[in-house]
XYZ file of C-alpha atoms in Angstrom:
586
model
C 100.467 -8.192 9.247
C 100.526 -5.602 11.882
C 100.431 -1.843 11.220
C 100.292 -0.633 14.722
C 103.726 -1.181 15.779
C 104.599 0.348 19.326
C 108.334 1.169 20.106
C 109.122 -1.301 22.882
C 112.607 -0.347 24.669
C 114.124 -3.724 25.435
C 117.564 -4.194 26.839
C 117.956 -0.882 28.541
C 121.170 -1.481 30.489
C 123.022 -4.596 31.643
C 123.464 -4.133 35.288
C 126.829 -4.629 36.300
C 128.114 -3.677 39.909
C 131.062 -1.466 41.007
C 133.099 -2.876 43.715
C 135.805 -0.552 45.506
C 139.225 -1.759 45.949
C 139.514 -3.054 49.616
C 143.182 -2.129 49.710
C 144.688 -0.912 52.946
C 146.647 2.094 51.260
C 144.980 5.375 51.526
C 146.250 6.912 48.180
C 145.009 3.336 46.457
C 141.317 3.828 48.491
C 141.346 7.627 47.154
C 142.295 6.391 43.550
C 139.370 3.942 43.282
C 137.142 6.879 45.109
C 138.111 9.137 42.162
C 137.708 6.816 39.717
C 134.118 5.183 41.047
C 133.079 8.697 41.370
C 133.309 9.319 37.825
C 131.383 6.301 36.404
C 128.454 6.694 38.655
C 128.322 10.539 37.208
C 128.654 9.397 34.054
C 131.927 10.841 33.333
C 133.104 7.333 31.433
C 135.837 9.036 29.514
C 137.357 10.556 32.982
C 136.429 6.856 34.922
C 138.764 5.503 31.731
C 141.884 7.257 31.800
C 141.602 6.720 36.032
C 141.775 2.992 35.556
C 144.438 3.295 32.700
C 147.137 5.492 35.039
C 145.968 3.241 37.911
C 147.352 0.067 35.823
C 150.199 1.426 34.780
C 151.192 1.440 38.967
C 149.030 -1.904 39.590
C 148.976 -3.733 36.071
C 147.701 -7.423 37.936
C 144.836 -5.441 39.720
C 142.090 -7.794 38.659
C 139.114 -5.421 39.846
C 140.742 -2.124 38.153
C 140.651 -4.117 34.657
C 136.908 -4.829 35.388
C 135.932 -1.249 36.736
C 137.921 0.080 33.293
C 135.864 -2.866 31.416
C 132.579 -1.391 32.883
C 134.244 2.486 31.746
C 135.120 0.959 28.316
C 131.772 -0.633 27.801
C 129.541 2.573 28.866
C 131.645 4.681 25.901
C 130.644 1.932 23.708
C 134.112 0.606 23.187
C 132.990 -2.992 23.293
C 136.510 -4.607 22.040
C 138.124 -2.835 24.495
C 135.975 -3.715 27.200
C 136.178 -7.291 26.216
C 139.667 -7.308 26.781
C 139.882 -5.691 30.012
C 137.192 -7.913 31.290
C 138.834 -10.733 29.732
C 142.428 -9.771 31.920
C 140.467 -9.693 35.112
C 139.572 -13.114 34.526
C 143.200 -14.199 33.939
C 144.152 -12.650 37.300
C 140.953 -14.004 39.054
C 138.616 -16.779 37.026
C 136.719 -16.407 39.870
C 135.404 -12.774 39.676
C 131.837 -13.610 39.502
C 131.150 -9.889 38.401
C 134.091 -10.206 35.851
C 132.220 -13.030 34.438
C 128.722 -10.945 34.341
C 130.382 -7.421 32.923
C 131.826 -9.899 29.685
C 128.761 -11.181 29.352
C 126.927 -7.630 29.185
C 129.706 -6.959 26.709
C 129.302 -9.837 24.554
C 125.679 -9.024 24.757
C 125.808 -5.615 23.407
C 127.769 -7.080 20.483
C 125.419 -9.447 19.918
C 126.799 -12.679 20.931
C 124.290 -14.272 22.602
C 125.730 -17.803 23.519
C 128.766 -16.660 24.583
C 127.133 -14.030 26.945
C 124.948 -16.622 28.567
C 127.564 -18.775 28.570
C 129.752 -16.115 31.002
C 126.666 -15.620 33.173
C 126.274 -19.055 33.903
C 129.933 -18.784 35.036
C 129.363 -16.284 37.046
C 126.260 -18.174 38.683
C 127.641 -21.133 38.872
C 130.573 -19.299 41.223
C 127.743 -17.391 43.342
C 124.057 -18.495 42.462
C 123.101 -15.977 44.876
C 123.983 -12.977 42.225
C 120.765 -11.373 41.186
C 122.461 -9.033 38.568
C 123.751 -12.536 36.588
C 119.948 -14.102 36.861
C 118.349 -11.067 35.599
C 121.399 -10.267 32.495
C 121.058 -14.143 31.920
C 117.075 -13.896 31.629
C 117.533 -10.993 29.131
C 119.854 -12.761 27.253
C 117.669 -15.815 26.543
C 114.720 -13.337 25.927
C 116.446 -12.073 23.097
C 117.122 -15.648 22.021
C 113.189 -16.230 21.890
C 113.836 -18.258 25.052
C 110.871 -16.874 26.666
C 110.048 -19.405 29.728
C 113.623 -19.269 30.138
C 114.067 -15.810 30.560
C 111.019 -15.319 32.533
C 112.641 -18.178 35.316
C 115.568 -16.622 35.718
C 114.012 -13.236 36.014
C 112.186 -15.028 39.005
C 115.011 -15.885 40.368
C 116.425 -12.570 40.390
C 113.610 -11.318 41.997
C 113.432 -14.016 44.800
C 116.590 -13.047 46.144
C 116.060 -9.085 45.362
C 112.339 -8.557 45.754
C 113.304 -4.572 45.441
C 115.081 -5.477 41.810
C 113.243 -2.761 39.737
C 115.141 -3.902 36.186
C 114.451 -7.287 37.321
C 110.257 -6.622 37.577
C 110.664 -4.397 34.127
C 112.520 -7.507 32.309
C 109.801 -9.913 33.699
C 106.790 -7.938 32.600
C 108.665 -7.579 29.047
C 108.657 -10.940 28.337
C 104.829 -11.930 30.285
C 104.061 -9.341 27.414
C 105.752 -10.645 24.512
C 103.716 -14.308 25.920
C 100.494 -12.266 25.442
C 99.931 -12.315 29.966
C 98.849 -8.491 29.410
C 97.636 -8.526 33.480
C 100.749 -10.095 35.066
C 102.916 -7.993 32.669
C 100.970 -5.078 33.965
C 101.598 -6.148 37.349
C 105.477 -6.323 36.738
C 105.915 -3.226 35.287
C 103.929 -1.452 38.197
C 105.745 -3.329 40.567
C 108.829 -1.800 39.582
C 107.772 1.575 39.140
C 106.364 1.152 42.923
C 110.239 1.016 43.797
C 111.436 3.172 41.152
C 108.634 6.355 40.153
C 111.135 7.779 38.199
C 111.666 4.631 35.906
C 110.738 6.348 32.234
C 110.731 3.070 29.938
C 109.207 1.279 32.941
C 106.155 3.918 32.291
C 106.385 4.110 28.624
C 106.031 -0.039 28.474
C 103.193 0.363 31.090
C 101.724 2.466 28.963
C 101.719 -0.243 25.766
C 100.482 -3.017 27.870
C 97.626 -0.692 28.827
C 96.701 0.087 24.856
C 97.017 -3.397 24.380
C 94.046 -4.231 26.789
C 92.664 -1.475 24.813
C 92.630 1.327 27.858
C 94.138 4.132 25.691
C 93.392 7.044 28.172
C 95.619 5.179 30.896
C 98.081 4.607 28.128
C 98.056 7.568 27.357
C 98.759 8.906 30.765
C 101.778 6.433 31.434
C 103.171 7.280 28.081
C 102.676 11.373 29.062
C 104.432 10.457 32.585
C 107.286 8.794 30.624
C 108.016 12.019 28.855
C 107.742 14.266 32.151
C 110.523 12.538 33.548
C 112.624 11.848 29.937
C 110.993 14.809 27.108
C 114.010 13.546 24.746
C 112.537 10.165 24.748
C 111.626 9.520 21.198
C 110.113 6.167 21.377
C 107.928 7.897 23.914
C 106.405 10.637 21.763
C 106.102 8.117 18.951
C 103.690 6.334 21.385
C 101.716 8.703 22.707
C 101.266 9.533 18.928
C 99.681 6.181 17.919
C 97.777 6.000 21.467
C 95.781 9.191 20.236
C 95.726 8.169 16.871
C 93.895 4.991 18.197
C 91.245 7.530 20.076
C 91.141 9.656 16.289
C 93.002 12.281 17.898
C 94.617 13.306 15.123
C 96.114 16.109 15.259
C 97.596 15.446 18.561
C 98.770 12.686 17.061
C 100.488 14.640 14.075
C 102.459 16.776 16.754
C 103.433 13.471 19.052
C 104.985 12.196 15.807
C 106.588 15.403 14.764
C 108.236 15.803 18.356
C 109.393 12.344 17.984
C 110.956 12.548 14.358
C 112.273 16.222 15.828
C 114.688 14.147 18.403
C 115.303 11.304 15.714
C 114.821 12.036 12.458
C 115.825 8.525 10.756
C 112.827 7.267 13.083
C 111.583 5.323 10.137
C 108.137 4.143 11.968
C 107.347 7.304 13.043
C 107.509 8.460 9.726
C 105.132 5.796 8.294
C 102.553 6.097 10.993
C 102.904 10.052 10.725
C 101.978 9.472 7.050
C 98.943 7.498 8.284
C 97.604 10.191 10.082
C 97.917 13.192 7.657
C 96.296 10.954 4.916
C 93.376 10.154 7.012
C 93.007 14.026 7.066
C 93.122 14.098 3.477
C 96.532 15.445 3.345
C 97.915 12.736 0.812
C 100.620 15.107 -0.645
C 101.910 15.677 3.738
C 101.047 11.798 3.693
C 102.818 10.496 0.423
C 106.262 12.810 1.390
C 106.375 11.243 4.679
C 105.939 7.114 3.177
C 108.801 8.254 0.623
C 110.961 9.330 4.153
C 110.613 6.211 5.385
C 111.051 4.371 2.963
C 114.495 6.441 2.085
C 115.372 5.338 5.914
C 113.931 1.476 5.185
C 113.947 0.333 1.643
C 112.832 -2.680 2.455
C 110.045 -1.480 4.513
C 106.926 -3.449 3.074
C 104.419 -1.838 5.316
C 105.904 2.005 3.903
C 105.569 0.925 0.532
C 102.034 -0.506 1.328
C 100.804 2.895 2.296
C 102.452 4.796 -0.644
C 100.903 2.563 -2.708
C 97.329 3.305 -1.186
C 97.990 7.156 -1.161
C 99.159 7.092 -4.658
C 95.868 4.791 -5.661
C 93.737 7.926 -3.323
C 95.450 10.132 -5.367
C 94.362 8.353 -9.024
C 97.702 6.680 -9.513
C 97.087 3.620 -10.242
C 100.233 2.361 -11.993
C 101.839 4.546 -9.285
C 100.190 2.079 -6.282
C 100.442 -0.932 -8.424
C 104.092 -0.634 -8.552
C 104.104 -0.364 -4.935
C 102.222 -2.918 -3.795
C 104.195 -5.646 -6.074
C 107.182 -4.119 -4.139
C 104.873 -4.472 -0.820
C 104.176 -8.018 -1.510
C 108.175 -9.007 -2.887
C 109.553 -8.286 0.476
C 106.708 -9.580 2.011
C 104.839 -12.804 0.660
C 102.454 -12.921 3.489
C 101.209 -9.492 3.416
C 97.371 -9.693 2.503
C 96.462 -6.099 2.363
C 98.914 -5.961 -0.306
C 97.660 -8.815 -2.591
C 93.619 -7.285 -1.688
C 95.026 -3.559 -2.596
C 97.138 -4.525 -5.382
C 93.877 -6.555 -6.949
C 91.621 -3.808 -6.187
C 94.695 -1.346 -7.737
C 94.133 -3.618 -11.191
C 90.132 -3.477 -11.333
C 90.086 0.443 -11.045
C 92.824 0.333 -13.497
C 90.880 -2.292 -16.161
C 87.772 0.203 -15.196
C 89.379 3.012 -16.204
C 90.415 1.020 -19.616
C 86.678 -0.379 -19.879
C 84.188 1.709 -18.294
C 80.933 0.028 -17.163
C 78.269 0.283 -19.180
C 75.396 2.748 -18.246
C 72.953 0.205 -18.401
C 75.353 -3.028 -17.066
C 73.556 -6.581 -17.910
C 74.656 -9.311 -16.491
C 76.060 -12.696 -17.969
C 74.778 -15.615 -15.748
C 75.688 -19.373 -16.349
C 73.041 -21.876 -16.605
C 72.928 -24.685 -13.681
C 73.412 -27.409 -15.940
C 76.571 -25.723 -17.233
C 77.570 -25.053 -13.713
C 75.564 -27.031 -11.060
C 77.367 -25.009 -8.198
C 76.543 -21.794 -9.148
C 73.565 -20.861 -7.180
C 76.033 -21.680 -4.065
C 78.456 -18.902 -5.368
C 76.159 -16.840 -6.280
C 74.519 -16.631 -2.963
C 78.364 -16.001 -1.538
C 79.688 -12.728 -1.762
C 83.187 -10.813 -2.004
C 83.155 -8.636 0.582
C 85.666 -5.112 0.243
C 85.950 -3.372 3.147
C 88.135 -0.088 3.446
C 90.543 0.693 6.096
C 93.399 2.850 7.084
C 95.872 1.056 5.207
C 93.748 0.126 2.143
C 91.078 -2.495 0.802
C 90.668 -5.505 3.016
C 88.234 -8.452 1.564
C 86.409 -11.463 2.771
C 84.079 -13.842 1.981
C 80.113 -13.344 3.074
C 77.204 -15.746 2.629
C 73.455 -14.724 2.140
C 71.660 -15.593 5.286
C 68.299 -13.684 5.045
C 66.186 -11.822 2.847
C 63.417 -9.584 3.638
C 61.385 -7.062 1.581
C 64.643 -5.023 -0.235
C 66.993 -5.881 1.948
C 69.463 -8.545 2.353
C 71.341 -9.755 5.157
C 74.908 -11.494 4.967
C 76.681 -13.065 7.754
C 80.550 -12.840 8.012
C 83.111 -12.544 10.149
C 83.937 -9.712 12.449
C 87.604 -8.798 11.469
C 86.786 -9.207 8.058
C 84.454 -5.710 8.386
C 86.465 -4.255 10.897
C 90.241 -1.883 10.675
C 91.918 -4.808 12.573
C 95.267 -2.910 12.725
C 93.688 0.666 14.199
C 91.557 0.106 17.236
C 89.182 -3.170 15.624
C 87.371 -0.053 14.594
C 84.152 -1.351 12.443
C 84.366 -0.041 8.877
C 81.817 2.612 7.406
C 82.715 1.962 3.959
C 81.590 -1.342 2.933
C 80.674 -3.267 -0.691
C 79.446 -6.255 -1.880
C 80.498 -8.324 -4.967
C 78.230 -10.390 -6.979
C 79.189 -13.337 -8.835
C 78.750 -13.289 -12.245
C 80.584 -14.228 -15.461
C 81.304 -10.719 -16.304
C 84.538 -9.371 -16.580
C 86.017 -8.865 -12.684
C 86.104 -5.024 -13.440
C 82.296 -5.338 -14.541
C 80.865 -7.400 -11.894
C 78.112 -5.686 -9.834
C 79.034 -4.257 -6.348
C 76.279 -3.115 -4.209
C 77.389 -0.602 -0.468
C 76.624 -2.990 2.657
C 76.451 -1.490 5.990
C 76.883 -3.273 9.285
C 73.577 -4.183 10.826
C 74.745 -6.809 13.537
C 78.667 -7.368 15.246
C 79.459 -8.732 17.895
C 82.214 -6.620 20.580
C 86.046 -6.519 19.565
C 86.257 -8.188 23.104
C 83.919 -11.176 22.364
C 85.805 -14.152 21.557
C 82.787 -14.559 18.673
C 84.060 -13.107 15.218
C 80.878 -12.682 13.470
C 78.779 -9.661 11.976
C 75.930 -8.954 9.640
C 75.813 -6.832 6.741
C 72.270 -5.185 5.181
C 72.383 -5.053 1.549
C 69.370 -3.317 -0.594
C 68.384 -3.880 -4.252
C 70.024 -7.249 -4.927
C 68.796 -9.543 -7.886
C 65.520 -11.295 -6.778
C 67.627 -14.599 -8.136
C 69.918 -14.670 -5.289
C 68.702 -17.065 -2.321
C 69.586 -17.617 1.037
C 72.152 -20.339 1.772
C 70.689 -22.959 3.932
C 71.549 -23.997 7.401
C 72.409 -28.219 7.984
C 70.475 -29.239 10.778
C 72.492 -32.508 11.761
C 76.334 -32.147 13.017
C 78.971 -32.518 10.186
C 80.599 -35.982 10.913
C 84.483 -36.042 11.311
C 85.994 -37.040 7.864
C 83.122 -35.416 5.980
C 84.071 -34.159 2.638
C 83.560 -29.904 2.443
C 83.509 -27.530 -0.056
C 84.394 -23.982 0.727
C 83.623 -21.281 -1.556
C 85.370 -17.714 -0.856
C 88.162 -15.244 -2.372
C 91.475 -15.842 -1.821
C 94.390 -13.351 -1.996
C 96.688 -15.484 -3.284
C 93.874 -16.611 -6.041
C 90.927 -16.297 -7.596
C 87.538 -14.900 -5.905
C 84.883 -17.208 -5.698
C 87.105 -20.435 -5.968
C 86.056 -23.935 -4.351
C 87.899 -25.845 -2.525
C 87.830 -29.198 -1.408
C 88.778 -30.312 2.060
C 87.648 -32.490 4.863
C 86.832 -32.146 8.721
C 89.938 -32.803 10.361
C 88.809 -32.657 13.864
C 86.232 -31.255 15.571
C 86.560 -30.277 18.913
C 85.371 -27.923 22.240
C 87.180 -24.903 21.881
C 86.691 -21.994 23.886
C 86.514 -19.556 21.275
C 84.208 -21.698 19.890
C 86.112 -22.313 16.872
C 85.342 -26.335 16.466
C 85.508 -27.171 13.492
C 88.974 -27.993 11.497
C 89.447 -28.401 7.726
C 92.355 -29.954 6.081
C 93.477 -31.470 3.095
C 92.857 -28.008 1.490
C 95.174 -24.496 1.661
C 92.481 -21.940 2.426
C 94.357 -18.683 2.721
C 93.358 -14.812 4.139
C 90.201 -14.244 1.935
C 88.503 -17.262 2.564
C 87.421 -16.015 6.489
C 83.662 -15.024 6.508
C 82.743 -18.313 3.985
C 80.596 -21.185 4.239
C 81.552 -24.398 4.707
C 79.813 -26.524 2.563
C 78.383 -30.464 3.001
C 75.367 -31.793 1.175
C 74.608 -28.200 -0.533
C 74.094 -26.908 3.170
C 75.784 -24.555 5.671
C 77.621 -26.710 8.378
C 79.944 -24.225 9.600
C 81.371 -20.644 8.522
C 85.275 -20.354 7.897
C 86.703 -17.843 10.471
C 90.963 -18.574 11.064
C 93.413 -19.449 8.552
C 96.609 -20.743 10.053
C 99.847 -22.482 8.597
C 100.344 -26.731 9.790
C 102.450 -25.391 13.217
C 99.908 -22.359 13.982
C 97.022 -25.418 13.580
C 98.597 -27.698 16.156
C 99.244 -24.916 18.457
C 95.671 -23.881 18.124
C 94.595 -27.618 18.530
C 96.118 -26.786 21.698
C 94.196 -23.626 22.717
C 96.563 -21.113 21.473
C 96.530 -18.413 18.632
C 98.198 -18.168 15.653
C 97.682 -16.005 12.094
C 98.873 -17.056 8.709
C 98.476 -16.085 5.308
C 96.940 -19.614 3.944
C 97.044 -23.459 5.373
C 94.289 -25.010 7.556
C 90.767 -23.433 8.307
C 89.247 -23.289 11.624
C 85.439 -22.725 11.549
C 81.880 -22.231 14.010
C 79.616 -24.964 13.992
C 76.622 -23.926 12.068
C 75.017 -24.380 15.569
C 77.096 -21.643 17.146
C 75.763 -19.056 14.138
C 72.424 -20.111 14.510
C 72.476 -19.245 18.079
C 73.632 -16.030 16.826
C 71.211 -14.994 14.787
C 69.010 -16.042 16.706
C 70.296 -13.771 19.680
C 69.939 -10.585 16.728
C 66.582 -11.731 16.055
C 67.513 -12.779 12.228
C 65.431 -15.379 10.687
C 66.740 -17.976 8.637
């Protein structure tokens, strides 16, 4: 689930083209003057009733029903527009920019097939027309069609090399495919032929703070709003750019200028809320969630963040309520399921304070021969912007008082804000204790590796544990494919500290290093940061979940992020290689 949602300006304007009449008599060429001059002003209304009194002379002009199509469709009048467009084509089916302006209008109503279907009319009568490649390419971008749309944005561009909308499409959808560079590349290459392109800048800008280079966001979002300061999506930007570099009350005012030109801007609202309650102000902070959420009822994310104000605020019933109505619009939302579980402890705590002296209950191994394996695993809660975020952590070392527990980067880290490691960290014991009276100890972060390394691992310090809990040992052999695994960890859609059963499904070079994949099990968010389990030893250390399509796909080298289904883990050689590079024994 992502928080940080940046307001990406799509399809900013068909482009259609205005053709003058080519008639021999003077008053006709001064008409079509009059009435070209007015749509390229922007006087569509004027442009309109110019066409309409032209008609009424020339009714079977086939280019005056398209130039009052293109008048029709700028007011908005889509119906309208259809239908002129629509008479053109009866005069002349082969007006190639007929074809094109029905599509745009089609488009704008939302009927994809039947706009691509009248641009490949139009190409298919002149496949030299770089306006039809590059309105056909954002059609089929909207229908997901991304290698699609990004040919026939090619193709616009290889017979228009100077097609600014066409380079601004094209780096759209390399984006949306994750190609941050060449999207970069596209959107600069249009703003070399148009500086004045505003979205072309604001876009540049989120590309930018998705590579993680917030001060050149920052600076293509501020050049957006020089040349358009009503641009909402702009300010709304700029407000999570500086938010990302804890800017925050910069921040505040980018958001406030951006709900000041929109106020049903229900994001804006949200991540405005963010940013007052990481200053404390959770009154500011709860009044802005209940805004957007009177915008977006159905807002899981807004609800989400109420909830986690109200629980800041000692409303627990308050944030319980909303983080069932978090996690009923949104099944896959784990923040919810880890804040609404933490919600219920601090709740039962409340009910059944711990003991001043706590003791506690421990089963015996003959009554449960697994238990030294789960006690030696930990639940790891780890607070971020949006709430409490767990994992699963392994012991890995002890020395002296302090112990040292291996887990996976994103699992410590505010994944959502910047990969930002966490400062406020526990540990959970396992015990048979009532959940709300089980023993949490404050970790800190002694070893992570970059939010740029493809290796997802870190190492928390813990002080004070029982002497009874033991370091999980390390396999020395490979795992063999097949092998039957256990996997101990805390599931959000479960109970902490369950095992599972599952089975190396493949095992394989990847270049992220993530080898190892378990099936015949559904491991879901909560289980990243645990051991994998063969012979009572550590062969590998649970780092993706990802559904039966996302697992394929990653098979295949690609990404993916899922709620529950396969595992993908490191070798236990990779994290011994690891440690060994932070000097850990083990």
């Amino acid at each position: 689930m992502i928080y940080r949602r940046w307001a990406l300006p799509i399809l900013l304007a068909l482009s259609l083209t205005l053709l003058p009449s080519g008639l021999a008599a003077q008053t006709v060429d001064e008409w079509f003057q009059r009435g070209n001059a007015a749509q390229a002003a922007g006087r569509y209304r004027e442009a309109e009733q110019i066409w309409r009194q032209f008609l009424e002379i020339e009714p079977n002009h086939a280019i005056a029903h398209y130039n009052l199509g293109n008048a029709l469709r700028d007011q908005g009048k889509l119906p309208e527009a259809i239908e002129a467009y629509r008479r053109a084509l009866a005069l002349d089916p082969n007006y190639a920019s007929a074809h094109v302006g029905l599509g745009a209008a089609l488009a704008d109503q939302g009927k994809l097939p039947e706009a691509i279907e009248a641009y490949r009319r139009a190409l298919a009568l002149d496949p030299n027309y770089a306006i039809a490649h590059n309105n056909l390419g954002i059609a089929l971008y909207h229908q997901g069609k991304l290698p699609e749309a990004i040919d026939a944005y090619r193709r616009a561009l290889a017979l228009d090399p100077n097609y600014a909308s066409a380079h601004y499409s094209l780096g759209i959808a390399l984006r949306r495919q994750g190609k941050l560079p060449e999207a970069i590349d596209a959107y600069r290459r249009a703003l070399a032929l148009d500086p004045n392109y505003a979205i072309a800048h604001n876009n540049l800008g989120i590309a930018l703070a998705d590579q993680g280079k917030l001060p050149e966001a920052i600076e293509a979002f501020r050049r957006a709003l020089a040349l358009d300061p009503n641009n909402a999506l702009a300010h709304y930007n700029l407000g999570l750019a500086l938010y990302l570099q804890g800017k925050l009350p910069e921040a505040i005012e980018a958001y406030r200028r951006a709900l000041a030109l929109d106020p049903n801007y229900a994001i804006a609202h949200n991540n405005l809320g963010i940013a007052l309650a990481d200053q404390g102000k959770l009154p500011e902070a709860i009044e802005a969630y209940r805004r957007a959420l009177a915008l977006d009822p159905n807002d899981a994310i807004a609800h989400n963040n109420l909830g986690y104000a109200l629980q800041q605020q000692g409303d627990l019933p308050g944030a319980i309520a909303e983080y069932k109505k978090a996690i009923r619009l949104d099944p896959n939302f784990a923040i919810a399921y880890s804040n609404l579980q933490e919600a219920e402890r601090l709740l039962a705590l409340r009910e059944n304070p711990l003991p001043a002296n706590p003791t506690e209950i421990l089963p015996s191994l003959q009554e449960q021969p697994l238990f030294g394996l789960q006690r030696s695993t930990v639940l790891i809660i780890t607070q971020t912007t949006t709430g409490a975020k767990t994992g699963t952590g392994w012991v890995v070392h002890r020395e002296s008082n302090s112990t040292y527990i291996i887990t996976n980067r994103h699992v410590v880290s505010d994944e959502d804000f910047g990969k930002r490691p966490s400062s406020d960290i526990e540990i959970e014991l396992y015990s048979h204790n009532e959940p709300e009276h089980r023993l949490r100890f404050p970790a800190r972060i002694r070893h992570i590796t970059s939010p740029n390394d493809l290796l997802d691992l870190a190492v928390l310090e813990v002080t004070g544990l029982p002497d009874d809990i033991e370091p999980l040992r390390l396999s020395n052999s490979a795992i063999p494919l097949d092998a039957d695994v256990r996997i101990i960890g805390h599931p959000v859609t479960g109970s902490s500290w369950t095992i599972l059963r599952g089975y190396i499904a493949a095992n394989t070079p990847n270049t992220d290093q993530l080898n190892l994949q378990i099936g015949g099990t559904n491991l879901a968010v909560g289980n990243s940061g645990g051991a994998v389990i063969y012979d009572n030893q550590v062969v590998g250390l649970v780092t993706k979940i990802a559904d039966e399509l996302e697992a394929a796909a990653m098979a295949d080298g690609n990404t993916g992020a899922s709620i529950g289904g396969f595992g993908f883990a490191y070798p236990v050689d990779v994290i011994r290689q690891q440690l060994q590079r932070w000097g850990l024994r083990f």
